[in-house]
Coordinates of C-alpha atoms in Angstrom, one line a residue:
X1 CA 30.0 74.8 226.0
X2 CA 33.6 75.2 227.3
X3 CA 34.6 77.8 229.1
X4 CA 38.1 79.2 230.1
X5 CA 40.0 77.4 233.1
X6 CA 37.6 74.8 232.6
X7 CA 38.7 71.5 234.0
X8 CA 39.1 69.1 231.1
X9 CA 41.7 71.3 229.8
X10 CA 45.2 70.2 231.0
X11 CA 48.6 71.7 229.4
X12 CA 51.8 70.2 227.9
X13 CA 55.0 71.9 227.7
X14 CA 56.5 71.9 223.9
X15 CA 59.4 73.3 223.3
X16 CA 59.8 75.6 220.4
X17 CA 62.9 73.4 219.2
X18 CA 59.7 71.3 217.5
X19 CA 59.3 73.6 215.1
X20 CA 63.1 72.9 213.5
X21 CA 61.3 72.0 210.2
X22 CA 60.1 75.1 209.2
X23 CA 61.3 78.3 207.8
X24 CA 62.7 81.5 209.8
X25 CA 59.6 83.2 208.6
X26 CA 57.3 80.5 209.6
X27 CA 58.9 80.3 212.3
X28 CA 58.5 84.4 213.7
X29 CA 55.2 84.0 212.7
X30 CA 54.1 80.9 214.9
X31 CA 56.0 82.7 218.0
X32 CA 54.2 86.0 217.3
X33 CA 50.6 83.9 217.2
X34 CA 52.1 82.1 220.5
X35 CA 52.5 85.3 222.3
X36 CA 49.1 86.1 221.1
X37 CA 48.0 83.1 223.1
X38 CA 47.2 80.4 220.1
X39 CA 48.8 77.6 218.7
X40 CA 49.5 77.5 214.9
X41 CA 47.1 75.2 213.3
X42 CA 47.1 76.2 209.9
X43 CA 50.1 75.7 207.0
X44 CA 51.3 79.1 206.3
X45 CA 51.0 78.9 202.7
X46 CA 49.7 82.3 201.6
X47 CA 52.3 84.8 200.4
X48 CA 52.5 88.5 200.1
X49 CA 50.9 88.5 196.6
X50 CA 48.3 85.9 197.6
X51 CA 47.0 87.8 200.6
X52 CA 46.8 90.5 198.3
X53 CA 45.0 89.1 195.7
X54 CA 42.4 87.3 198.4
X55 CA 41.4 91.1 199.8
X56 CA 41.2 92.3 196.5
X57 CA 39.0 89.1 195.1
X58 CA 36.2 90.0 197.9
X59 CA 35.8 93.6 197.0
X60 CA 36.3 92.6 193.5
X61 CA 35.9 96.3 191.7
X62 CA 34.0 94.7 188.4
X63 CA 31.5 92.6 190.2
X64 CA 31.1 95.5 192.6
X65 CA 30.1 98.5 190.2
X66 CA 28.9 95.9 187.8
X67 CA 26.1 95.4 190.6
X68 CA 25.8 98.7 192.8
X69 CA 25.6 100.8 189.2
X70 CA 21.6 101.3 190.1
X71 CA 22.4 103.2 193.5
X72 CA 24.2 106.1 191.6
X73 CA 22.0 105.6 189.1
X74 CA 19.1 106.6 190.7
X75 CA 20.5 109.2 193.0
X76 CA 22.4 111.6 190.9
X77 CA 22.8 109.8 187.4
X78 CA 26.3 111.1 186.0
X79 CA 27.2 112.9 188.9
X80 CA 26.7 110.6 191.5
X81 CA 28.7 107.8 189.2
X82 CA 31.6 109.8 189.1
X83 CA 31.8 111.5 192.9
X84 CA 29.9 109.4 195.4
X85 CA 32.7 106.7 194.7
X86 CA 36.1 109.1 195.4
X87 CA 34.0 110.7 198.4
X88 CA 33.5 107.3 200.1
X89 CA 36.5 106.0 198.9
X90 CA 39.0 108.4 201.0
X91 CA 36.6 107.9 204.8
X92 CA 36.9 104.0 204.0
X93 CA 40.6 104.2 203.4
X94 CA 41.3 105.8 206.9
X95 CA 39.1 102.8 208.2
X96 CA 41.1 100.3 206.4
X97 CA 44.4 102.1 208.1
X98 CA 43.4 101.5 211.6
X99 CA 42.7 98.1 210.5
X100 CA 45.4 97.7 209.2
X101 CA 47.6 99.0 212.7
X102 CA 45.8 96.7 214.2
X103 CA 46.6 93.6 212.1
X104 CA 49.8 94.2 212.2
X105 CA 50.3 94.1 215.8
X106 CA 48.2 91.0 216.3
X107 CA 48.4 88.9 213.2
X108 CA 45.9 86.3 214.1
X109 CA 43.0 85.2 212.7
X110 CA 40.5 86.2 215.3
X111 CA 41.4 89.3 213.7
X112 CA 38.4 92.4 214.8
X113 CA 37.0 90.9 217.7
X114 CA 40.4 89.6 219.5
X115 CA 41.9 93.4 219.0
X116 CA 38.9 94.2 220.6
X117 CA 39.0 92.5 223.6
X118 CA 43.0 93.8 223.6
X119 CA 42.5 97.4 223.0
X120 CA 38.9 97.9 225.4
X121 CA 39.1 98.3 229.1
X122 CA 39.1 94.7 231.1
X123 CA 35.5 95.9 232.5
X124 CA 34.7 96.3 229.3
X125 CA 36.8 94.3 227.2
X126 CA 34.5 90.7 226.9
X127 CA 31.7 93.0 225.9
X128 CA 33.4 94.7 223.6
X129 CA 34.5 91.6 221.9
X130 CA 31.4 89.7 221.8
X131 CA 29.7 92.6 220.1
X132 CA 32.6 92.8 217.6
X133 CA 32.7 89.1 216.9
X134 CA 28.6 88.8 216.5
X135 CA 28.9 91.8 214.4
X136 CA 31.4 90.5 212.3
X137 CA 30.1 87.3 211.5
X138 CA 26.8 89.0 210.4
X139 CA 28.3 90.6 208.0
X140 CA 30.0 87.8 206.8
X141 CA 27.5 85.7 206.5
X142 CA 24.9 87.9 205.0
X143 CA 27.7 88.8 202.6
X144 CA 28.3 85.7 201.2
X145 CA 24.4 85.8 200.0
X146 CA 24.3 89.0 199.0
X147 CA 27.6 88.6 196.9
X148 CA 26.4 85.3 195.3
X149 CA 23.0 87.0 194.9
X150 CA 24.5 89.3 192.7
X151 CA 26.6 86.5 190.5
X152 CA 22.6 85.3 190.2
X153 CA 21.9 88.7 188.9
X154 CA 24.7 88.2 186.1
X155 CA 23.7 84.8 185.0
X156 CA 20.1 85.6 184.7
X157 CA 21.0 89.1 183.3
X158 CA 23.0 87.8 180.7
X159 CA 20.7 84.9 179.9
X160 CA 17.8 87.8 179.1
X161 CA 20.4 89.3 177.1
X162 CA 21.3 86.2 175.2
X163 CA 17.1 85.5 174.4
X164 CA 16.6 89.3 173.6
X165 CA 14.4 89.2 176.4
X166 CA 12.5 85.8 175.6
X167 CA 13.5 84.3 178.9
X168 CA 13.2 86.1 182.3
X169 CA 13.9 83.5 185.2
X170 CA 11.0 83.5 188.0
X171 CA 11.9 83.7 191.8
X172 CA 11.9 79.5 192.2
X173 CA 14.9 79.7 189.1
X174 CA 16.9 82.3 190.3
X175 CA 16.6 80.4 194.1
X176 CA 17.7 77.2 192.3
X177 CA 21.0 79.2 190.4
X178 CA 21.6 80.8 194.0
X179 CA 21.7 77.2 196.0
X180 CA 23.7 76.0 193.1
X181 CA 26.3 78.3 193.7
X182 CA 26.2 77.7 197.5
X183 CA 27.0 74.2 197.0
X184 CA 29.8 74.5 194.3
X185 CA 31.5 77.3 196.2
X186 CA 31.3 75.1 199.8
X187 CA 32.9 71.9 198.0
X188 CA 35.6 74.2 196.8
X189 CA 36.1 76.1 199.5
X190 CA 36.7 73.0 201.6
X191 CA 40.4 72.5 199.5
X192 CA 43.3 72.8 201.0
X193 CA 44.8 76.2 202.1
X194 CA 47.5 75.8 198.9
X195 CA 44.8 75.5 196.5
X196 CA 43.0 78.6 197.6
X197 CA 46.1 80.4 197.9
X198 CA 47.0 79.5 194.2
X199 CA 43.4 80.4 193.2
X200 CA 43.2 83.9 194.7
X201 CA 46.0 84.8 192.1
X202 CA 43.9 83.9 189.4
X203 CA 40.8 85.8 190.6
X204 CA 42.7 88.5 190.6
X205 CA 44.4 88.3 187.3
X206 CA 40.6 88.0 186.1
X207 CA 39.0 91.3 188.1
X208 CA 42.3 93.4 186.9
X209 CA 41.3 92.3 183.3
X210 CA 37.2 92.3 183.6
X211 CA 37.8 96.0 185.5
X212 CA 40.4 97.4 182.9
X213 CA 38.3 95.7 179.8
X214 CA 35.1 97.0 180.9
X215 CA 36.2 100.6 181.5
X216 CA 37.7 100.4 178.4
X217 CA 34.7 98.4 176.2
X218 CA 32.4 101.4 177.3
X219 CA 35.2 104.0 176.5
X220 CA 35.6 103.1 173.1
X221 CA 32.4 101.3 172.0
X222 CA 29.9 104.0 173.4
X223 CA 29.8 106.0 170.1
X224 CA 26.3 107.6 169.7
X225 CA 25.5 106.8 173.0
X226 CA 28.3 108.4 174.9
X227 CA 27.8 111.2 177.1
X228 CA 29.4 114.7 176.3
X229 CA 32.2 115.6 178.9
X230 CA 30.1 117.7 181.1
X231 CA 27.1 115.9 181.2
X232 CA 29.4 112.7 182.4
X233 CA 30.7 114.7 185.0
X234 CA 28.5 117.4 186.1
X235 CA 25.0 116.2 185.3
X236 CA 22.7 115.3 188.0
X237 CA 19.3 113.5 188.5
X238 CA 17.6 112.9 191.2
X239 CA 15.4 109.6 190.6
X240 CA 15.1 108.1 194.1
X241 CA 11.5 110.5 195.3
X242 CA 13.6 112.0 197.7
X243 CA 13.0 116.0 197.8
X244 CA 16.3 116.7 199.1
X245 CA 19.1 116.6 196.3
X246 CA 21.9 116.4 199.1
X247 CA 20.2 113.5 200.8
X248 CA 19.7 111.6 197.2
X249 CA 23.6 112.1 196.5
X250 CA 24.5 110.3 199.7
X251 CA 22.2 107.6 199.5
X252 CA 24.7 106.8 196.4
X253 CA 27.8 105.7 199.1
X254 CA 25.8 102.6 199.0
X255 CA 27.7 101.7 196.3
X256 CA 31.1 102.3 197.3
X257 CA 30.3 101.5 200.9
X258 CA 29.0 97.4 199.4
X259 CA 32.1 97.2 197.5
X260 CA 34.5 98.1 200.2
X261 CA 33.8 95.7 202.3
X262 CA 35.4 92.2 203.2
X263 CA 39.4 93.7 203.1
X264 CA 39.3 92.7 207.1
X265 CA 39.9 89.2 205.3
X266 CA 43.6 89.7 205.3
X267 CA 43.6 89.4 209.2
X268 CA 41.3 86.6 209.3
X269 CA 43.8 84.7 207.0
X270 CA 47.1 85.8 209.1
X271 CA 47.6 82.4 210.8
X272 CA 47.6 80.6 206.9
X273 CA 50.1 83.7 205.6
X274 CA 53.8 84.0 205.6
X275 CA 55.1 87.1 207.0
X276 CA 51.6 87.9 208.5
X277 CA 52.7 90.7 210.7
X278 CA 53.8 92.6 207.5
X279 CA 51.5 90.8 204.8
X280 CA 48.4 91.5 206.4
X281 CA 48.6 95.8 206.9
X282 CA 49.7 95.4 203.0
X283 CA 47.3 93.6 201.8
X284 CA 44.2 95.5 203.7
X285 CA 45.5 98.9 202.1
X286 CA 46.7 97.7 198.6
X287 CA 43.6 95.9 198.0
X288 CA 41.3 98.7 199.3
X289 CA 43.3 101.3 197.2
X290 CA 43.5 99.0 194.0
X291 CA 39.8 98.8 194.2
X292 CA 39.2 102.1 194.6
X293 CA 41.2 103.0 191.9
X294 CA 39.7 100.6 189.5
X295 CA 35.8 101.0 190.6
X296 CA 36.3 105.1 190.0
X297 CA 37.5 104.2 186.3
X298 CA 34.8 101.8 185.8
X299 CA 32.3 104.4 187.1
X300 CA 33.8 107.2 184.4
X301 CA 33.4 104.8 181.7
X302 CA 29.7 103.6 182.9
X303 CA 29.2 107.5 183.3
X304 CA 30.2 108.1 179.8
X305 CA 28.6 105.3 178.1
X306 CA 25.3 106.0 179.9
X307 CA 23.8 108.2 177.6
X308 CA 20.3 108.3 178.8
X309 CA 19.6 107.7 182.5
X310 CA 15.9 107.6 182.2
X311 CA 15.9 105.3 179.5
X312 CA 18.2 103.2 181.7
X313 CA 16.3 102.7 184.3
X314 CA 13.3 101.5 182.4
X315 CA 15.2 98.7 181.1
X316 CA 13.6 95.2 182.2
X317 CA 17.0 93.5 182.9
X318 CA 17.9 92.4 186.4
X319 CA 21.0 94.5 186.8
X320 CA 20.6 98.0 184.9
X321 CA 24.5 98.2 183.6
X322 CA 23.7 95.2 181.7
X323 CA 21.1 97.5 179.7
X324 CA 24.7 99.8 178.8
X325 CA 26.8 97.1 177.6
X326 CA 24.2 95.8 175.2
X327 CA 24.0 99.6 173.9
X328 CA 27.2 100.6 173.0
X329 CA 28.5 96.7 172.4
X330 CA 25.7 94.9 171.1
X331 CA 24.4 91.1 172.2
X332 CA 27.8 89.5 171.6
X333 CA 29.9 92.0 172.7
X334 CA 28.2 92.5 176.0
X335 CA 27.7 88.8 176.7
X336 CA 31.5 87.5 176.2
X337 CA 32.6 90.4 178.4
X338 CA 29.7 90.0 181.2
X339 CA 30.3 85.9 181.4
X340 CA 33.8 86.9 182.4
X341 CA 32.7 89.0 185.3
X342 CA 30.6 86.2 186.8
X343 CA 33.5 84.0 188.0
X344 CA 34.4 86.8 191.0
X345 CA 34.6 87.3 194.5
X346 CA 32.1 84.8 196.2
X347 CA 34.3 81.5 197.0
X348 CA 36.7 84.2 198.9
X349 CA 34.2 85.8 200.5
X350 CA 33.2 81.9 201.7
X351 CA 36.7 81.3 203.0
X352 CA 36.9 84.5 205.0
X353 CA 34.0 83.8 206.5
X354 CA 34.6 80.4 207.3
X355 CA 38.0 81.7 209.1
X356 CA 35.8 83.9 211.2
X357 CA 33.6 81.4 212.6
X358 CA 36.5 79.5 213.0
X359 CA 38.2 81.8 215.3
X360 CA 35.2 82.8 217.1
X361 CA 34.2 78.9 217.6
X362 CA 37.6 78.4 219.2
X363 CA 37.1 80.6 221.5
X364 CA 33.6 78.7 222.3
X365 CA 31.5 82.0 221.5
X366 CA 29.4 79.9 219.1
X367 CA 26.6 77.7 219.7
X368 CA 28.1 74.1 218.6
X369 CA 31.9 75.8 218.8
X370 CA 33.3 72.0 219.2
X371 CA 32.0 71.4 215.8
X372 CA 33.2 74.4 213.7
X373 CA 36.6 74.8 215.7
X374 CA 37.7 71.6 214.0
X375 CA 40.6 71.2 211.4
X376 CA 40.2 68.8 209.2
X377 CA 43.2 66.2 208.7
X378 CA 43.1 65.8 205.3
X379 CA 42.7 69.5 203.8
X380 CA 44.5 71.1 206.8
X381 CA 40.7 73.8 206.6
X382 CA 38.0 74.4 208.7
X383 CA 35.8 72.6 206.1
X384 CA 32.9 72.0 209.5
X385 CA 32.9 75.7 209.4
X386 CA 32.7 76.5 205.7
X387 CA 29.7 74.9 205.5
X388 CA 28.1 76.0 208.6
X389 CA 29.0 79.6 207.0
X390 CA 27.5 78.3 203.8
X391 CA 24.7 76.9 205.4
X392 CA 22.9 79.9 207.3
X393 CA 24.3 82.1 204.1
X394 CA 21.7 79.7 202.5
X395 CA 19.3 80.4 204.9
X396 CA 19.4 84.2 203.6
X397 CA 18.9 83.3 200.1
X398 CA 15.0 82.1 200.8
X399 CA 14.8 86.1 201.1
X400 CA 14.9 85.5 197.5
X401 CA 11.4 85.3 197.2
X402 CA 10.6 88.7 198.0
X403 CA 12.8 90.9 196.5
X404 CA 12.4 94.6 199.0
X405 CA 13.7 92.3 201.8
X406 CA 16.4 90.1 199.8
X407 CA 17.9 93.7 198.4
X408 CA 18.2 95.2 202.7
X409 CA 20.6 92.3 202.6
X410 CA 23.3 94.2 201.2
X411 CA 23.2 97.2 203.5
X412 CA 22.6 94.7 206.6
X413 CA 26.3 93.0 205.6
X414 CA 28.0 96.5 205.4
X415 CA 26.4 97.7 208.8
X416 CA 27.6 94.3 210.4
X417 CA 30.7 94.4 209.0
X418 CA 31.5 98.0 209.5
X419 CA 30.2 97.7 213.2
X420 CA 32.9 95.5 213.0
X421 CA 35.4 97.4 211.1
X422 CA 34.7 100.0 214.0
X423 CA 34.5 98.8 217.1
X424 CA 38.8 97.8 217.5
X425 CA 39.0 101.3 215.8
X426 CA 37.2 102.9 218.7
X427 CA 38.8 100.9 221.4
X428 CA 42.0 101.7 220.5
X429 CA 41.6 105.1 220.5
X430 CA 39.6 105.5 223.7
X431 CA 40.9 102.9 226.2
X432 CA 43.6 101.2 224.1
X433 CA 45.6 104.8 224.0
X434 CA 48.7 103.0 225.3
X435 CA 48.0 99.3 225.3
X436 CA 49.0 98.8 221.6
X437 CA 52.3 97.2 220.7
X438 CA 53.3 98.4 217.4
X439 CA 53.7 95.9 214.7
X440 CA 55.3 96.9 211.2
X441 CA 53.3 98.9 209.7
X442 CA 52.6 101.8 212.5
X443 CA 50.6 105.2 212.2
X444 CA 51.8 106.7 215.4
X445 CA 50.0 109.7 216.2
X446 CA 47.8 110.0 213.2
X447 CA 46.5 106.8 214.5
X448 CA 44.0 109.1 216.7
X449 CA 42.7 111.7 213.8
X450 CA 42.6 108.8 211.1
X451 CA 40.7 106.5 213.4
X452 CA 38.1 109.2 214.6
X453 CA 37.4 110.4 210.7
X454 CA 36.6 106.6 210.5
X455 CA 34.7 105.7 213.0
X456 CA 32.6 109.5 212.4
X457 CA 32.2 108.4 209.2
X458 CA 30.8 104.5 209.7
X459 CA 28.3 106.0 212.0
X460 CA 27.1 108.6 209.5
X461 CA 27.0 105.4 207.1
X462 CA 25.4 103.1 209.5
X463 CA 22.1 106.0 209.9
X464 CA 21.7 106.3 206.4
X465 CA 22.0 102.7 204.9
X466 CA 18.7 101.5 207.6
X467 CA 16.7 104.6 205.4
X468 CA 14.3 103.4 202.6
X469 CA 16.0 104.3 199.0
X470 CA 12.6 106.1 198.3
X471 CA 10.8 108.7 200.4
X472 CA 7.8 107.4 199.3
X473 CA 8.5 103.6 200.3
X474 CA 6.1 101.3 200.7
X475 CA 6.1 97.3 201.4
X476 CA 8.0 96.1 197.8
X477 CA 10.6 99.0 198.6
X478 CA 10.7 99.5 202.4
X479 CA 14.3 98.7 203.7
X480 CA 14.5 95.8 205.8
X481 CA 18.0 95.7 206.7
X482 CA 17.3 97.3 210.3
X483 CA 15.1 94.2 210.7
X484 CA 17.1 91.5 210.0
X485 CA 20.4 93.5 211.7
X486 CA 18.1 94.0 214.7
X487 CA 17.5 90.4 215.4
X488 CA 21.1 89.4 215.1
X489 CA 21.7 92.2 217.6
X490 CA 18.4 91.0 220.0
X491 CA 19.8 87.4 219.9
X492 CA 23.6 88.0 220.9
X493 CA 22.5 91.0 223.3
X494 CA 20.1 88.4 224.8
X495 CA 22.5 85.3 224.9
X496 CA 24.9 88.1 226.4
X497 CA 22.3 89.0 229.1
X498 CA 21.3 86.2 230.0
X499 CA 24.0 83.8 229.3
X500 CA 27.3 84.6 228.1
X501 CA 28.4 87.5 230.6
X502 CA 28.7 84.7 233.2
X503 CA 31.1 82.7 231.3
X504 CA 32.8 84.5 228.0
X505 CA 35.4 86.2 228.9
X506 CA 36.8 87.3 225.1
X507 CA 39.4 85.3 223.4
X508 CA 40.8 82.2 225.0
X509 CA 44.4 81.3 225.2
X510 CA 45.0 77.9 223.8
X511 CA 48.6 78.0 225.2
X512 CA 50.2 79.5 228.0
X513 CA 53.3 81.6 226.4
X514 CA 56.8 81.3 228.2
X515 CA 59.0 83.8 227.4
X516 CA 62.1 83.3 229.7
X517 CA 62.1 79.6 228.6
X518 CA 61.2 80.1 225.0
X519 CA 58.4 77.7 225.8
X520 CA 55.0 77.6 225.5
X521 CA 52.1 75.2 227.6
X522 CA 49.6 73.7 225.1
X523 CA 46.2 73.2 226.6
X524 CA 44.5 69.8 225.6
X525 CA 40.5 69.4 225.7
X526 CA 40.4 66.0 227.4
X527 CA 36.8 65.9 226.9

């Protein structure tokens, strides 16, 4: 594995006059990246509306409520639907602002584990980095499955739907839909960077419609089964065994917590965005707070239109909210609206995390970095490391086959992401204190309160998400998130221990920047 100053490297002076055939804004955005100590290696062919629309396409607010409706479900019925989401909501938001500082002052797409190794002490600072890039990827990785799981869920839900229950797909099926849509989302995820870009706009198009037409469907076409005004608001059940009511409510900010997630995804596509420096903050906080917004109407219409909740819960579907939608809109209904929700979230979710093991492979933190830090020449993408992402996200899916430990995979990506999420946060306000140079978007001193509530509130999160949903869990319902987040942490702790504190030492210029000659050195692998 390379390491930094090593002796193959050798450096080239190039002139920023070499960058003549670009645009001014191009043009800021490859200085800012070359002051951050990379190269630009990406086109820059995301706009504002396109990074936007990317964030927004990984939380995706239909696919999300569409498949975290259970958690509420069981652990409050009405009420939970209706405040578990707001509650969660406003602590993630102040996360997603100091992420958001962040990415503005260092648009690149190393993104949470290069503002870590910027913002921690320099004792500290390749530790800090190494745990936030490990983190990261994690949850990225883990993400992807648990995402495309869920598109599994939909198909096979809606096929039971479509047989009235004649055809329930087996484990081996629903593995063999799952691989499937590993291996269409990796060949298009290997496109070009305009052909993502374009398709992010669409994605989005479709969850505005599928959120908006959902809330709406169970609005109007609840009829008998609709729930009276206080009962959708007010009511609560506690299904999940648990004796405490207080403890069953939070165990619902599963939901909110799985949806929010992936929005770090505008700073991991900064160095293929226009305009990063302002783009990126934008994007992280508009596409958090548009999800927000739509996933708290969509749970007031699935809190309405749930009429029973014990009758819901006995329902032999694979996702429960499929059971509401053939109640209040019958076979037909429910099937041309839940096909539409299918086509969401998971090939942007695959791009992010391909960018993340890009980054991180660049730096050579990776086993096998010189093989997923490569670009290829004809798409302009890291397609080695798409399918490396796609590959281990695989991996996860045999968990398929027994379903207590294939469900921990969703808390296991939000504790490794939000680990993430965190870690930059806490930096910054402990050691980083003056070390930040403001980008556009800036929360001066409300940085420091904002980014406490935050990082108070992920480790709150972090606790609860490694307990078993049931008090009374057993081996089909123990949660085995801490297990498979635990030997992601085991591995990079022990690589760190034994192995990496002699040689990383956090991110790793590719170019020495110039500033009095407007220059910058470009460092060549000769091996």
């Amino acid at each position: 594995m390379a390491k930094y100053n090593d002796p193959g490297i050798v450096t080239e002076s190039i002139s920023l006059n070499s960058q003549d055939g670009i645009s001014p804004v191009h043009r800021e955005d490859n200085i800012i990246l070359q002051k951050l100590g990379y190269k630009s290696q990406f086109k820059r062919e995301f706009s504002l509306l396109e990074t936007i629309s990317f964030s927004m396409a990984i939380m995706a607010a239909s696919c999300g409520v569409t498949t975290g409706y259970s958690y509420p479900l069981l652990s409050g019925g009405h009420f939970a639907m209706v405040w578990a989401w707001p509650i969660a909501c406003a602590f993630v938001l102040c996360v997603a602002a100091s992420m958001a500082e962040l990415a503005s002052s260092m648009p690149t797409s190393a993104g949470l584990y290069y503002f870590s190794a910027k913002m921690a002490s320099k004792e500290r600072s390749a530790l800090a980095s190494w745990i936030t890039g490990w983190s990261n990827i994690t949850g990225q990785v883990t993400l992807i499955c648990s995402i495309d799981f869920s598109c599994t869920e939909l198909i096979t839900t809606a096929i039971a739907m479509s047989t009235d229950g004649a055809v329930v797909l087996g484990s081996g099926a629903t593995f063999g839909i799952l691989m499937a849509i590993h291996l269409t989302q990796a060949i298009f995820c290997s496109a070009g960077t305009r052909i993502l870009a374009r398709t992010t706009v669409v994605t989005m198009v479709l969850i505005l419609t599928t959120s908006i037409g959902a809330t709406i469907s169970l609005l109007v076409c609840s009829g008998d089964q609709r729930a009276s005004s206080v009962d959708a608001w007010t009511k609560f059940e506690n299904n999940t065994g648990w004796s405490n009511n207080v403890w069953a409510f939070i165990l619902a900010f599963t939901s909110p917590m799985w949806a929010l997630t992936g929005y770090d995804s505008a700073a991991h596509i900064a160095e293929e965005t226009a305009g990063a420096a302002r783009a990126a903050p934008i994007a992280i906080l508009v596409g958090v707070l548009g999800t927000e917004i739509l996933g708290w109407l969509y749970y007031i219409g699935a809190s309405y239109a749930t009429n029973s909740v014990p009758d819901i819960l006995q329902s032999k579907l694979a996702l429960p909210l499929g059971q509401v939608f053939l109640n209040v809109m019958g076979k037909k209904g429910a099937l041309t609206l839940w096909c539409s929700i299918i086509y969401l979230c998971g090939c942007s979710q695959a791009v992010d995390a391909s960018r993340v093991i890009f980054a991180f492979s660049r730096d050579n933190a990776l086993p096998g970095s010189r093989w997923w830090k490569r670009i290829n020449r004809t798409t302009g993408s890291p397609v080695n490391a798409v399918w490396f992402a796609m590959v281990l996200s695989a991996i996860c899916g045999t968990l398929v086959f027994s379903t207590a430990a294939f469900n921990s995979l969703a808390s296991a990506s939000v504790i490794g992401l939000y680990i993430s999420y965190v870690t930059p946060i806490y930096c910054r306000v402990t050691w980083g204190k003056d070390k930040l140079q403001p980008g556009p978007f800036n929360l001066g001193w409300w940085s420091f309160p904002i980014g406490w509530i935050g990082i108070s509130w992920v480790a709150f999160m972090v606790v609860m998400l490694l307990f078993p949903y049931t008090q009374t869990a057993n081996v089909q319902t123990m949660n085995y998130s801490i297990v498979i987040v635990m030997a992601v942490f085991i591995f990079a702790g022990g690589s760190w221990i034994f192995s990496a504190r002699h040689w990383f030492t956090g991110p790793v210029p590719n170019i020495d920047w110039q500033s009095d000659s407007s220059s910058y050195s470009e460092k060549h692998n000769t091996e």
